[in-house]
Short mmCIF file of C-alpha atoms in Angstrom, two decimals:
data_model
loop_
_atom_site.label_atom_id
_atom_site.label_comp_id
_atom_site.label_asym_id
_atom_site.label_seq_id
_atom_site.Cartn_x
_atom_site.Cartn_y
_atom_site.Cartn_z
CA UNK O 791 -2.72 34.69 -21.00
CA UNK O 792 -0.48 33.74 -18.10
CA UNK O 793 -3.38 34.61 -16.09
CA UNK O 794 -5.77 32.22 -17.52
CA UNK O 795 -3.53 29.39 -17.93
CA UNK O 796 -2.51 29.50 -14.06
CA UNK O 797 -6.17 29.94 -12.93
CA UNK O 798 -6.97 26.54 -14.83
CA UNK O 799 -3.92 24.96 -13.16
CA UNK O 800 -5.59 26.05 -9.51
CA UNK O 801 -9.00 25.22 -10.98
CA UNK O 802 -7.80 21.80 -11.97
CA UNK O 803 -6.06 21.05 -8.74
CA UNK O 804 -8.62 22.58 -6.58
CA UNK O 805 -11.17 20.21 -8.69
CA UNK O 806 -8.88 17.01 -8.05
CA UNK O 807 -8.47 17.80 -3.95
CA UNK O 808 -11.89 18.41 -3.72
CA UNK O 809 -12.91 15.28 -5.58
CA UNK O 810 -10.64 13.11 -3.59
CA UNK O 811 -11.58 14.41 -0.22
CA UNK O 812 -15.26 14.05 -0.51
CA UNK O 813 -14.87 10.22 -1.83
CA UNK O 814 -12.97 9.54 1.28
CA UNK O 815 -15.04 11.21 3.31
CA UNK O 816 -18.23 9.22 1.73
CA UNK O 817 -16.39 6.19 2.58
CA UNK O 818 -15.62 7.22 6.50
CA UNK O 819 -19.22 7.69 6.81
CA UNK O 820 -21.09 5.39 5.39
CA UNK O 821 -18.89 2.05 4.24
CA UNK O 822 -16.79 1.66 7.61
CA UNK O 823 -19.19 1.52 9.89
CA UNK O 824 -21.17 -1.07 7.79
CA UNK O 825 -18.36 -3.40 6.99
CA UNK O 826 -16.29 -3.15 9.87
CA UNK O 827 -15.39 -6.88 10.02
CA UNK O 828 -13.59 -6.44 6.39
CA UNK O 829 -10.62 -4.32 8.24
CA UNK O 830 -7.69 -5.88 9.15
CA UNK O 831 -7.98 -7.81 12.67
CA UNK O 832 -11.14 -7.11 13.28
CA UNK O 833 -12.73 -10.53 12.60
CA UNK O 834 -13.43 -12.90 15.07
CA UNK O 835 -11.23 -16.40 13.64
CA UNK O 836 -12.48 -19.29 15.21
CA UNK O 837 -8.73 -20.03 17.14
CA UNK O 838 -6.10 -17.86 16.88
CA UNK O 839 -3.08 -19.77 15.65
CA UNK O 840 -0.53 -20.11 18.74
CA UNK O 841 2.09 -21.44 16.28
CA UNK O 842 2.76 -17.28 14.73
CA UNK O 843 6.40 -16.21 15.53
CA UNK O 844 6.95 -11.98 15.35
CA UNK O 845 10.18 -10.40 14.39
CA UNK O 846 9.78 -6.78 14.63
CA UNK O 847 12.76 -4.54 12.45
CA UNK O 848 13.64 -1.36 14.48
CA UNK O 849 16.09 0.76 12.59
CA UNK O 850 18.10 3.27 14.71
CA UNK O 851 20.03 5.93 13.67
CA UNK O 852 21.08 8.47 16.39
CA UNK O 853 18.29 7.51 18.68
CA UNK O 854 19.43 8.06 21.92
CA UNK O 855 16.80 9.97 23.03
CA UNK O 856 14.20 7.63 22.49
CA UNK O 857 15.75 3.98 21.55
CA UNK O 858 14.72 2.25 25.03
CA UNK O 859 11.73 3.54 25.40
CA UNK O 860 10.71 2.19 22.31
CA UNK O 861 12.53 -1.19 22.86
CA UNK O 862 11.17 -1.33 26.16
CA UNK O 863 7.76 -1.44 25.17
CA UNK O 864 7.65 -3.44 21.90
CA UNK O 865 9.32 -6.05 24.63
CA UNK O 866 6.35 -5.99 26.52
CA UNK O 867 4.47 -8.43 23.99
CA UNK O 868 5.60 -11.45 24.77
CA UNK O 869 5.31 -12.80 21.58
CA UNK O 870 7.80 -10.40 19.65
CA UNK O 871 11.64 -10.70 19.32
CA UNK O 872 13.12 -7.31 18.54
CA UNK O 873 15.61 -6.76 15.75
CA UNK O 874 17.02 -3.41 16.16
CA UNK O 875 19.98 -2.32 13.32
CA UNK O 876 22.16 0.51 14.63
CA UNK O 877 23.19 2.30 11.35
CA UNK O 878 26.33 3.41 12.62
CA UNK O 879 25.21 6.45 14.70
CA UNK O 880 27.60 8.76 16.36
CA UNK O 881 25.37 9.09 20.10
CA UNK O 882 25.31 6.90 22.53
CA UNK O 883 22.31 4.98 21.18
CA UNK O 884 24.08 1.34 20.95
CA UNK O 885 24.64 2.01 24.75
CA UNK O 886 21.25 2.54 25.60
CA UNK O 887 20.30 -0.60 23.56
CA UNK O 888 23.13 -2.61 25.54
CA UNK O 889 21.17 -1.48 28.67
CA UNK O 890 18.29 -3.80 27.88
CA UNK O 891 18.88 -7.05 29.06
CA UNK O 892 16.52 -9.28 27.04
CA UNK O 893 17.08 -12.77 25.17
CA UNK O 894 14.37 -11.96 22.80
CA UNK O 895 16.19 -8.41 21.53
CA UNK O 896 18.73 -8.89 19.16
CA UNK O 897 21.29 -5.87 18.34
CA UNK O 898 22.52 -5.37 14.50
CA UNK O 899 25.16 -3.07 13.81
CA UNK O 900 26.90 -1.95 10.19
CA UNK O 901 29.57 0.53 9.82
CA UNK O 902 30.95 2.66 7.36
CA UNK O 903 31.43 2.59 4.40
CA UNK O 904 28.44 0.51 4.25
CA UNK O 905 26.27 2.11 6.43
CA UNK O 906 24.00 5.52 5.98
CA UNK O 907 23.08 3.92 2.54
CA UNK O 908 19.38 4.50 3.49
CA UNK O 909 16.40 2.95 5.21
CA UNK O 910 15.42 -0.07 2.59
CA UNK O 911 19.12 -1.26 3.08
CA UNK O 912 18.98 -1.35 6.62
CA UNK O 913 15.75 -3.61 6.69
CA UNK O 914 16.87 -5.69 3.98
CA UNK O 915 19.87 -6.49 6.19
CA UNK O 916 17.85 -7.13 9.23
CA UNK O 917 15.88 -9.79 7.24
CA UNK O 918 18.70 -11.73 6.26
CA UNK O 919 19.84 -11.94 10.19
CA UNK O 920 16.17 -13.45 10.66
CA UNK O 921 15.86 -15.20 7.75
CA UNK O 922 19.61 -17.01 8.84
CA UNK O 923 17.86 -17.61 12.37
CA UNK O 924 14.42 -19.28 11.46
CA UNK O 925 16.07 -21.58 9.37
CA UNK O 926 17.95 -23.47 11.91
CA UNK O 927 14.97 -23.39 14.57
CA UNK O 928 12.53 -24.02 12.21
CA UNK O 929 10.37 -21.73 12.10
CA UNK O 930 8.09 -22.24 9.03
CA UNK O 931 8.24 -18.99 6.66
CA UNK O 932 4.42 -18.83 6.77
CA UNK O 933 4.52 -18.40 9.98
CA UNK O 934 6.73 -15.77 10.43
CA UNK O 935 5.31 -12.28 10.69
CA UNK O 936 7.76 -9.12 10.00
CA UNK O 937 7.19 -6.25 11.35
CA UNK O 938 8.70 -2.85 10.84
CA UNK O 939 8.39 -0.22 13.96
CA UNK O 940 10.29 3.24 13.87
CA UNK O 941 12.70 3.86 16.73
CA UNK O 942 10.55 6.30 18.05
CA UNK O 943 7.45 4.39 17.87
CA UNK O 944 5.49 2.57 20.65
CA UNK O 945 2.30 0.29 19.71
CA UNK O 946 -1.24 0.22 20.96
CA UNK O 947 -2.45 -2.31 23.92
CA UNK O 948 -4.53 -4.12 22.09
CA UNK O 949 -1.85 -3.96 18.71
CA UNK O 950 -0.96 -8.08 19.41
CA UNK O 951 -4.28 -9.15 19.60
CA UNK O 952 -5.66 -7.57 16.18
CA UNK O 953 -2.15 -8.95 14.38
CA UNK O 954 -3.23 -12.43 16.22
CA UNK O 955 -6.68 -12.12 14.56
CA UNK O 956 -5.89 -10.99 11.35
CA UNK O 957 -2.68 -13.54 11.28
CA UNK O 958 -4.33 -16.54 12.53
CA UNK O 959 -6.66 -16.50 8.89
CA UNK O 960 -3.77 -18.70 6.35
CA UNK O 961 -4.71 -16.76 3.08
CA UNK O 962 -3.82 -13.05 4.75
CA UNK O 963 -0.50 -11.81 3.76
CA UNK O 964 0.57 -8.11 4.88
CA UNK O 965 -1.52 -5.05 6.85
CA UNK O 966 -0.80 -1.83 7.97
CA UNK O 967 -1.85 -0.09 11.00
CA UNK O 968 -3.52 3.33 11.36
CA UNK O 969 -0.75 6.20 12.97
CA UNK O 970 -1.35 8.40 15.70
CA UNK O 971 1.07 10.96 17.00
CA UNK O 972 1.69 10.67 20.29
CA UNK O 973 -0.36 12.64 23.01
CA UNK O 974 2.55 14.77 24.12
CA UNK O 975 1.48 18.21 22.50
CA UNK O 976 3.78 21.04 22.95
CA UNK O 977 2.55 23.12 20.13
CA UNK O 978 0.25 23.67 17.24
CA UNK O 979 2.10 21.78 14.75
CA UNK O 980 2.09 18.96 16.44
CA UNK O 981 -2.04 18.81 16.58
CA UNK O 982 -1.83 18.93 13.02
CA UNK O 983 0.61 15.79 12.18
CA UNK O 984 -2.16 14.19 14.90
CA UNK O 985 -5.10 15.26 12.89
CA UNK O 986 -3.17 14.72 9.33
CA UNK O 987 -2.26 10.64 10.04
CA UNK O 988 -4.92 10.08 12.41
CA UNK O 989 -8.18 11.41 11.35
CA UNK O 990 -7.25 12.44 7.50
CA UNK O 991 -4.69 9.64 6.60
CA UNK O 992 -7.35 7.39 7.80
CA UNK O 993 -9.92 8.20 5.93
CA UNK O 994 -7.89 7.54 2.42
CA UNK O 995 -6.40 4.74 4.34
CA UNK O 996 -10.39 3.32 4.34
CA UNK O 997 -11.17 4.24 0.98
CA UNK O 998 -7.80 2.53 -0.42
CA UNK O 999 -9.25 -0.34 1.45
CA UNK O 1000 -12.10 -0.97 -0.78
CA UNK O 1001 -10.29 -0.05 -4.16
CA UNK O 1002 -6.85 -2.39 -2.88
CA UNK O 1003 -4.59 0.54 -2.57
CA UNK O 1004 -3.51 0.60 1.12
CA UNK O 1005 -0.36 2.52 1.30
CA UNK O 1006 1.85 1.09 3.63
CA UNK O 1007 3.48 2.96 5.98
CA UNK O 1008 6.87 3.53 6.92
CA UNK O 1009 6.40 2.64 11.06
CA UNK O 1010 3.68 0.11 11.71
CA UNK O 1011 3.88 -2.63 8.95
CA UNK O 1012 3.27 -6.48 9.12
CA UNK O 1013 3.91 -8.98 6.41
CA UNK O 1014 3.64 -12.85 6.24
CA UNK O 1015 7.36 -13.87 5.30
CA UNK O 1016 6.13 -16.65 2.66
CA UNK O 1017 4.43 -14.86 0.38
CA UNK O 1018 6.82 -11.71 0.43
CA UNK O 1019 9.62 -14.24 -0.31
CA UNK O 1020 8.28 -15.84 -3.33
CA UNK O 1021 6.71 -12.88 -5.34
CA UNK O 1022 9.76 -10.46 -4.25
CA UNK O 1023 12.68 -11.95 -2.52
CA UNK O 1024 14.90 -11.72 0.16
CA UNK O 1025 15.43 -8.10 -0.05
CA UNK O 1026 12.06 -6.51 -0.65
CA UNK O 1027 12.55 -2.87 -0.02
CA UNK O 1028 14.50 -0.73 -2.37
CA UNK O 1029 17.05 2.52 -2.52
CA UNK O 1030 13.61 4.76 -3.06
CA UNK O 1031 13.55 7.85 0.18
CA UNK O 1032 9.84 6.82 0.28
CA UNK O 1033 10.82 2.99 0.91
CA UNK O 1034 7.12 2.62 2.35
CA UNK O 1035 4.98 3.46 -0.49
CA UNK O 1036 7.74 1.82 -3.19
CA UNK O 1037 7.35 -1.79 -1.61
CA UNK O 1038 3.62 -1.40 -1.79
CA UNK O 1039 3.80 -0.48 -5.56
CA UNK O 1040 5.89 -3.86 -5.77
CA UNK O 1041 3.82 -5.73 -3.73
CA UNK O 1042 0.68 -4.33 -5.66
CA UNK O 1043 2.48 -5.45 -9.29
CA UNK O 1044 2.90 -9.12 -7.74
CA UNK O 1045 -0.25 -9.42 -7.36
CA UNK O 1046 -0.16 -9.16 -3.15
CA UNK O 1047 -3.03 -7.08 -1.10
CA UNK O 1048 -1.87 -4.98 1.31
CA UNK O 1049 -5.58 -4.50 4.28
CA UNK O 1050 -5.50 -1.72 6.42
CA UNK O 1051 -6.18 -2.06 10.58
CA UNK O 1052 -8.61 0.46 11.86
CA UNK O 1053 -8.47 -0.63 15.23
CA UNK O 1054 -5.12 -0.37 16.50
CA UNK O 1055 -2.53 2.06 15.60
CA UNK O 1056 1.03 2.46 16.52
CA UNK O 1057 2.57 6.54 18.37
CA UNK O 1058 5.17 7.97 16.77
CA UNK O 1059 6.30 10.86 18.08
CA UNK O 1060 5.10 14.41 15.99
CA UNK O 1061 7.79 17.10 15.10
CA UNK O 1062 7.99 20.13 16.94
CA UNK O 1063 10.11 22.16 14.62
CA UNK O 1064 8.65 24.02 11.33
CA UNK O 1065 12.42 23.42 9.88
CA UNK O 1066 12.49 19.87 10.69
CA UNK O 1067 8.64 19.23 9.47
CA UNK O 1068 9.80 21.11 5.94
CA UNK O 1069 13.14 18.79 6.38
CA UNK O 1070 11.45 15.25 6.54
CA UNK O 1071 8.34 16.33 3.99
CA UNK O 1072 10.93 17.05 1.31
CA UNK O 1073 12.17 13.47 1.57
CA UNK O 1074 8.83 11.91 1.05
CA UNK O 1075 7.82 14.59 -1.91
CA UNK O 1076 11.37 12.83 -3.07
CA UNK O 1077 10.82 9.49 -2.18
CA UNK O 1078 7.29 9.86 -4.38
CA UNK O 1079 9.25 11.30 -7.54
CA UNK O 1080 12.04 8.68 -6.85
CA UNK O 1081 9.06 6.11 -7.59
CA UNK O 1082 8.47 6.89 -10.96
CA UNK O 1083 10.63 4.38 -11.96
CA UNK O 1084 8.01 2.67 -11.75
CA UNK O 1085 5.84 4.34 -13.90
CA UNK O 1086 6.38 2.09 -17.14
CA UNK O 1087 5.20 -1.05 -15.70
CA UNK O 1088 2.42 -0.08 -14.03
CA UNK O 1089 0.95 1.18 -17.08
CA UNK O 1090 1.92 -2.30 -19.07
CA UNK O 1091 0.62 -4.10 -16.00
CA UNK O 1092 -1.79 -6.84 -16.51
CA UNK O 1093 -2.22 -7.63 -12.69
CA UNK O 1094 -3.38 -4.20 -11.50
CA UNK O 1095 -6.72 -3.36 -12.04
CA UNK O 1096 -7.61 0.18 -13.70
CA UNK O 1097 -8.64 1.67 -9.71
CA UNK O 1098 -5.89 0.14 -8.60
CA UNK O 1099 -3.50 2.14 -11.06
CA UNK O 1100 -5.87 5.43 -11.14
CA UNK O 1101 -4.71 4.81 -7.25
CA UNK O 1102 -1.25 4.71 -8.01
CA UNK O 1103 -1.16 7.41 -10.43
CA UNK O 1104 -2.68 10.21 -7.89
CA UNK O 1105 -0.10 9.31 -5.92
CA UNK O 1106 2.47 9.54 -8.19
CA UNK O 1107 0.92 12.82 -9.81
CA UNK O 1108 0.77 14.46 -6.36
CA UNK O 1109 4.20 16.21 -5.95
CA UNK O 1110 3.52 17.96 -9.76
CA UNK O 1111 0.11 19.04 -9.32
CA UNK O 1112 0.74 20.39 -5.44
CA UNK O 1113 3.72 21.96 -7.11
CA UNK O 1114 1.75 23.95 -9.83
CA UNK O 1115 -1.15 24.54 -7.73
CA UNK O 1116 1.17 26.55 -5.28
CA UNK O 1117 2.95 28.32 -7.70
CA UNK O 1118 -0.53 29.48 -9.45
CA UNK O 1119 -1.19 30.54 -6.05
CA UNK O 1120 1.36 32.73 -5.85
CA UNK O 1121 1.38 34.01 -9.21
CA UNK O 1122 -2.83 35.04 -8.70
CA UNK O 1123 -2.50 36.66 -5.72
CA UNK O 1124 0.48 38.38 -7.08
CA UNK O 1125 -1.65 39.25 -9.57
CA UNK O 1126 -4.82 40.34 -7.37
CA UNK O 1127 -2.30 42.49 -5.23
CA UNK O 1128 -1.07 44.70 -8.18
CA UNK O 1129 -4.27 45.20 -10.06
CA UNK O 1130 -6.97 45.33 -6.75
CA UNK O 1131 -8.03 48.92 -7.65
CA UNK O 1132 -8.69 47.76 -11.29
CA UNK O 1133 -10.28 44.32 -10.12
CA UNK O 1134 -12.65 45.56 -7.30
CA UNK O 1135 -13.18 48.89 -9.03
CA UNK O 1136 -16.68 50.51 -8.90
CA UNK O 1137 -17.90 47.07 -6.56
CA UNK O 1138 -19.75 48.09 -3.35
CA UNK O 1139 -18.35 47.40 0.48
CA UNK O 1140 -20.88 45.26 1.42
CA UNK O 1141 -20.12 43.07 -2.20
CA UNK O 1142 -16.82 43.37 -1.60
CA UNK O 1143 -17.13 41.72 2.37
CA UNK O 1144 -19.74 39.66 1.56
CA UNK O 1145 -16.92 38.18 -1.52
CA UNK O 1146 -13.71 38.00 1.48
CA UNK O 1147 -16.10 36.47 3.70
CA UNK O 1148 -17.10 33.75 1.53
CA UNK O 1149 -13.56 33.04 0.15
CA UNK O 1150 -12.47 32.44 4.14
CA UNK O 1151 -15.37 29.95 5.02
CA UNK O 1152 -14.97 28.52 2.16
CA UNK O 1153 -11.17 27.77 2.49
CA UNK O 1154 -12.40 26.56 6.16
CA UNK O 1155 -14.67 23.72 5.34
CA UNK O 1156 -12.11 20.96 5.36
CA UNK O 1157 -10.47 22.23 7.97
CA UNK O 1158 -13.85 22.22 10.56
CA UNK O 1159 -14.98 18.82 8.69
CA UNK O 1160 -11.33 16.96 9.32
CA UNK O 1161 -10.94 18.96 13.13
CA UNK O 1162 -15.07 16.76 14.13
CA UNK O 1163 -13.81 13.90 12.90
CA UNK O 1164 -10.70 14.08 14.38
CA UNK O 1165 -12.63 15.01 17.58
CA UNK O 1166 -14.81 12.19 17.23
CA UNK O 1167 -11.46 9.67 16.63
CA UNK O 1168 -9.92 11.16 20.00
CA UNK O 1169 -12.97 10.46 21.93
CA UNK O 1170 -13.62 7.17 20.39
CA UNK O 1171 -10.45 5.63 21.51
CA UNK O 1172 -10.33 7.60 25.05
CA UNK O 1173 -7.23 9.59 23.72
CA UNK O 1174 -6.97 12.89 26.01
CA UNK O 1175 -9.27 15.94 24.22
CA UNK O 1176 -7.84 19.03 23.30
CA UNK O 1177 -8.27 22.42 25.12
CA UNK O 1178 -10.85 24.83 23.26
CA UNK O 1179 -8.09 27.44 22.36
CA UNK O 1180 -6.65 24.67 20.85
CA UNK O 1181 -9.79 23.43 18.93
CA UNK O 1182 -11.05 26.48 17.72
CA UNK O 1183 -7.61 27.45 15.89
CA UNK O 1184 -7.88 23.61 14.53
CA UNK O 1185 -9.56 24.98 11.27
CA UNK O 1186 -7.38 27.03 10.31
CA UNK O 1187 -4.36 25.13 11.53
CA UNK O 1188 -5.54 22.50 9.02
CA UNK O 1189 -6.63 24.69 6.09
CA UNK O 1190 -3.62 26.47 5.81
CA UNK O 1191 -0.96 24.30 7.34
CA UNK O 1192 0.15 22.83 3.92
CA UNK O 1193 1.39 26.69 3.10
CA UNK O 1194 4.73 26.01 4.88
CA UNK O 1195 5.29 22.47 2.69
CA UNK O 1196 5.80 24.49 -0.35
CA UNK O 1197 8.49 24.99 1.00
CA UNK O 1198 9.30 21.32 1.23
CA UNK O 1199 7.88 20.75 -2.61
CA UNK O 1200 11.14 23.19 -3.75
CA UNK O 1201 13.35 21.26 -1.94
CA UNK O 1202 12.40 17.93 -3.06
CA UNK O 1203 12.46 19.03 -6.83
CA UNK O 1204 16.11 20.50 -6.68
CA UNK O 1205 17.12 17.74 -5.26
CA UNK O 1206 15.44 15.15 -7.68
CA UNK O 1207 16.79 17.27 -10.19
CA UNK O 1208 20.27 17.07 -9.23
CA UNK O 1209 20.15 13.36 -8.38
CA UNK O 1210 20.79 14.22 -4.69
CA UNK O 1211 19.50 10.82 -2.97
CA UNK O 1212 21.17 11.50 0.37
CA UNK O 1213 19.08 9.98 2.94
CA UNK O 1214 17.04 13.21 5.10
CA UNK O 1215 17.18 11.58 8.65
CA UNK O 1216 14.44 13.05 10.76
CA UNK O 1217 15.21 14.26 14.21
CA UNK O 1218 13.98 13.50 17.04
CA UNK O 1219 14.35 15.66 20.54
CA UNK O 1220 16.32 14.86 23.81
CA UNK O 1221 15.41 11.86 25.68
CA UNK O 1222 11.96 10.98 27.19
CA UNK O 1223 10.79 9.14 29.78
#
């Protein structure tokens, strides 16, 4: 009986992924292409407005290693000023900030015992320095454009010019850009955060585009300061570990479309360590059960349309049913491994090959579709190839790669369980160049 009822689980999850990944896919290949103009900052507005002022958040904690580099280069664009908050760290990142002599970078700092509290506190506290800076010079609120880069994050060329276009049209409010790792590779793992926010990300990114349920993301978001002010407040992000995806479910219930850029995209730098990957997963499998909160007034919401909350709720649903589906994973093959004589009794060799055979293409399939498309994305945008060793172990990379997040899943639970809200700071290596 155990049996049955765990094969249904896998059947039901294997039914939902499935379903999921083939919509998006649909939607990759046959609405982008045709409605490319309805992605953020692609249009063409007939004068981009001059009169747009950028203030770009950049929370640092421990960042020494890659603070000014970052800094550096988000100074390049004339147009932003640069509001980095120093969360009290304990390396010498404030002195690498103090190194970059620039009138347009302004340097936050909180201490304990009211720092470490967690990322939607720092931002919220960066907003009131701007918001207590725009008022004086007068800088209308509708024309103010927030922006929230990661301290290890560096933006495309042509980033300014799509925020310009999309910007410049009155009635748009907030956007998110696509997210690319950046081209550094040392290993294997780091291909597959690439392929995961570039080429797979994306594609749900495009299909959320059509239904209105752009996530946004934690490095590379833009909102109007107007309409953020007057449907949420002051202090938009909350105490949730996922503080990305819980402002867009607020956002969403007040009524305020989040578009997605295709275009442009903002580097981050990928992980290089399988402990650290399992480390910073667990915090957004917690982050996702931390937004349940919001659960009872999505449901009851009259604003959201029924895609828009079928949206929310896979989200929402996705820590539970990845957690069953691994555990009837284990519990099958468990299963398979004890009885195999009694299973595969009396079947013939070449049945029995032709079955293992078809189970590993099979589990394949997503992996060879995402790794062309993600080979198509790199060559698109002139981002360097990848080495055939590397692409030929891309399958299997991506097939299998969410094994090692179970690991992740167990963590987030017995944390959520025990109320342990801790923030799970991701880190980064030594300084780069």
């Amino acid at each position: 009986m155990l049996t049955v009822i765990f094969t249904l689980i896998w059947c039901i999850a294997l039914f939902v992924f499935l379903f999921y990944s083939l919509i998006s896919l649909l939607f990759r290949v046959i609405s982008y292409p045709r409605d490319f103009y309805r992605f953020a900052g692609n249009q063409r507005p007939a004068k981009i407005d001059s009169s747009l002022h950028y203030f770009v958040i950049v929370p640092c904690f421990n960042e020494a290693g890659v603070i000014q580099r970052t800094l550096v280069k988000l100074l390049q664009f004339e147009s932003f000023e640069v509001v980095v908050v120093d969360d009290d760290s304990s390396d010498d990142s404030v002195a690498q900030i103090k190194m970059i002599n620039n009138p347009r970078l302004h340097l936050l700092r909180r201490h304990l015992p009211n720092a470490h509290t967690g990322k939607g506190d720092v931002l919220n506290f960066a907003l009131d320095y701007i918001y207590q800076k725009i008022i004086p010079r007068g800088i209308p609120f509708d024309k103010t454009i927030i922006g929230v880069v990661d301290a290890d994050a560096q933006l495309a060329e042509n980033a300014l010019q799509r925020l310009n276009a999309y910007f410049s049209s009155p009635q748009t409010s907030i956007t998110q850009m696509r997210v690319k790792m950046y081209p550094r590779f040392k290993n294997e793992l780091q291909i597959l955060q690439d392929i995961e926010f570039f080429s797979i990300n994306h594609m749900a990114q495009i299909m959320r585009m059509y239904t209105r349920t752009v996530g946004l993301s934690g490095n590379g978001q833009f909102f109007r300061l107007q309409p953020v002010l007057n449907k949420i407040g002051l202090h938009p992000w909350g105490n949730a570990l996922l503080d990305d995806y819980e402002l867009t479910i607020k956002m969403m219930l007040k009524h305020l479309h989040v578009d997605y850029m295709t275009d442009t995209y903002v580097y981050q730098e990928a992980l290089t360590s399988p402990r650290r990957f399992i480390r910073q997963r667990s915090r957004w499998v917690q982050g996702d059960l931390n937004c349940l909160k919001y659960l009872p007034r999505i449901i009851k919401s009259k604003v959201l349309s029924r895609t828009q909350k079928l949206g929310i709720y896979y989200f929402l649903v996705q820590p539970w049913l990845n957690l069953l589906a691994d555990l009837a994973i284990i519990i099958l093959t468990a299963v398979t491994l004890i009885n195999w004589q009694y299973l595969y009794k009396g079947m013939p060799l070449l049945m029995l090959m032709i079955v293992v055979i078809g189970l590993v293409v099979f589990s394949l399939f997503w992996g060879i579709v995402f790794g062309l498309f993600y080979h198509h994305d790199l060559k698109h945008f002139n981002e360097p190839r990848l080495r055939l060793c590397q692409s030929l172990i891309l399958p299997v990379g991506i097939s299998y790669m969410y094994i090692i997040l179970f690991f992740s899943i167990i963590i987030a639970f017995w944390r959520w369980c025990f109320h342990e809200n801790s923030w799970i700071k991701t880190e980064h290596g030594k300084k780069v160049s």
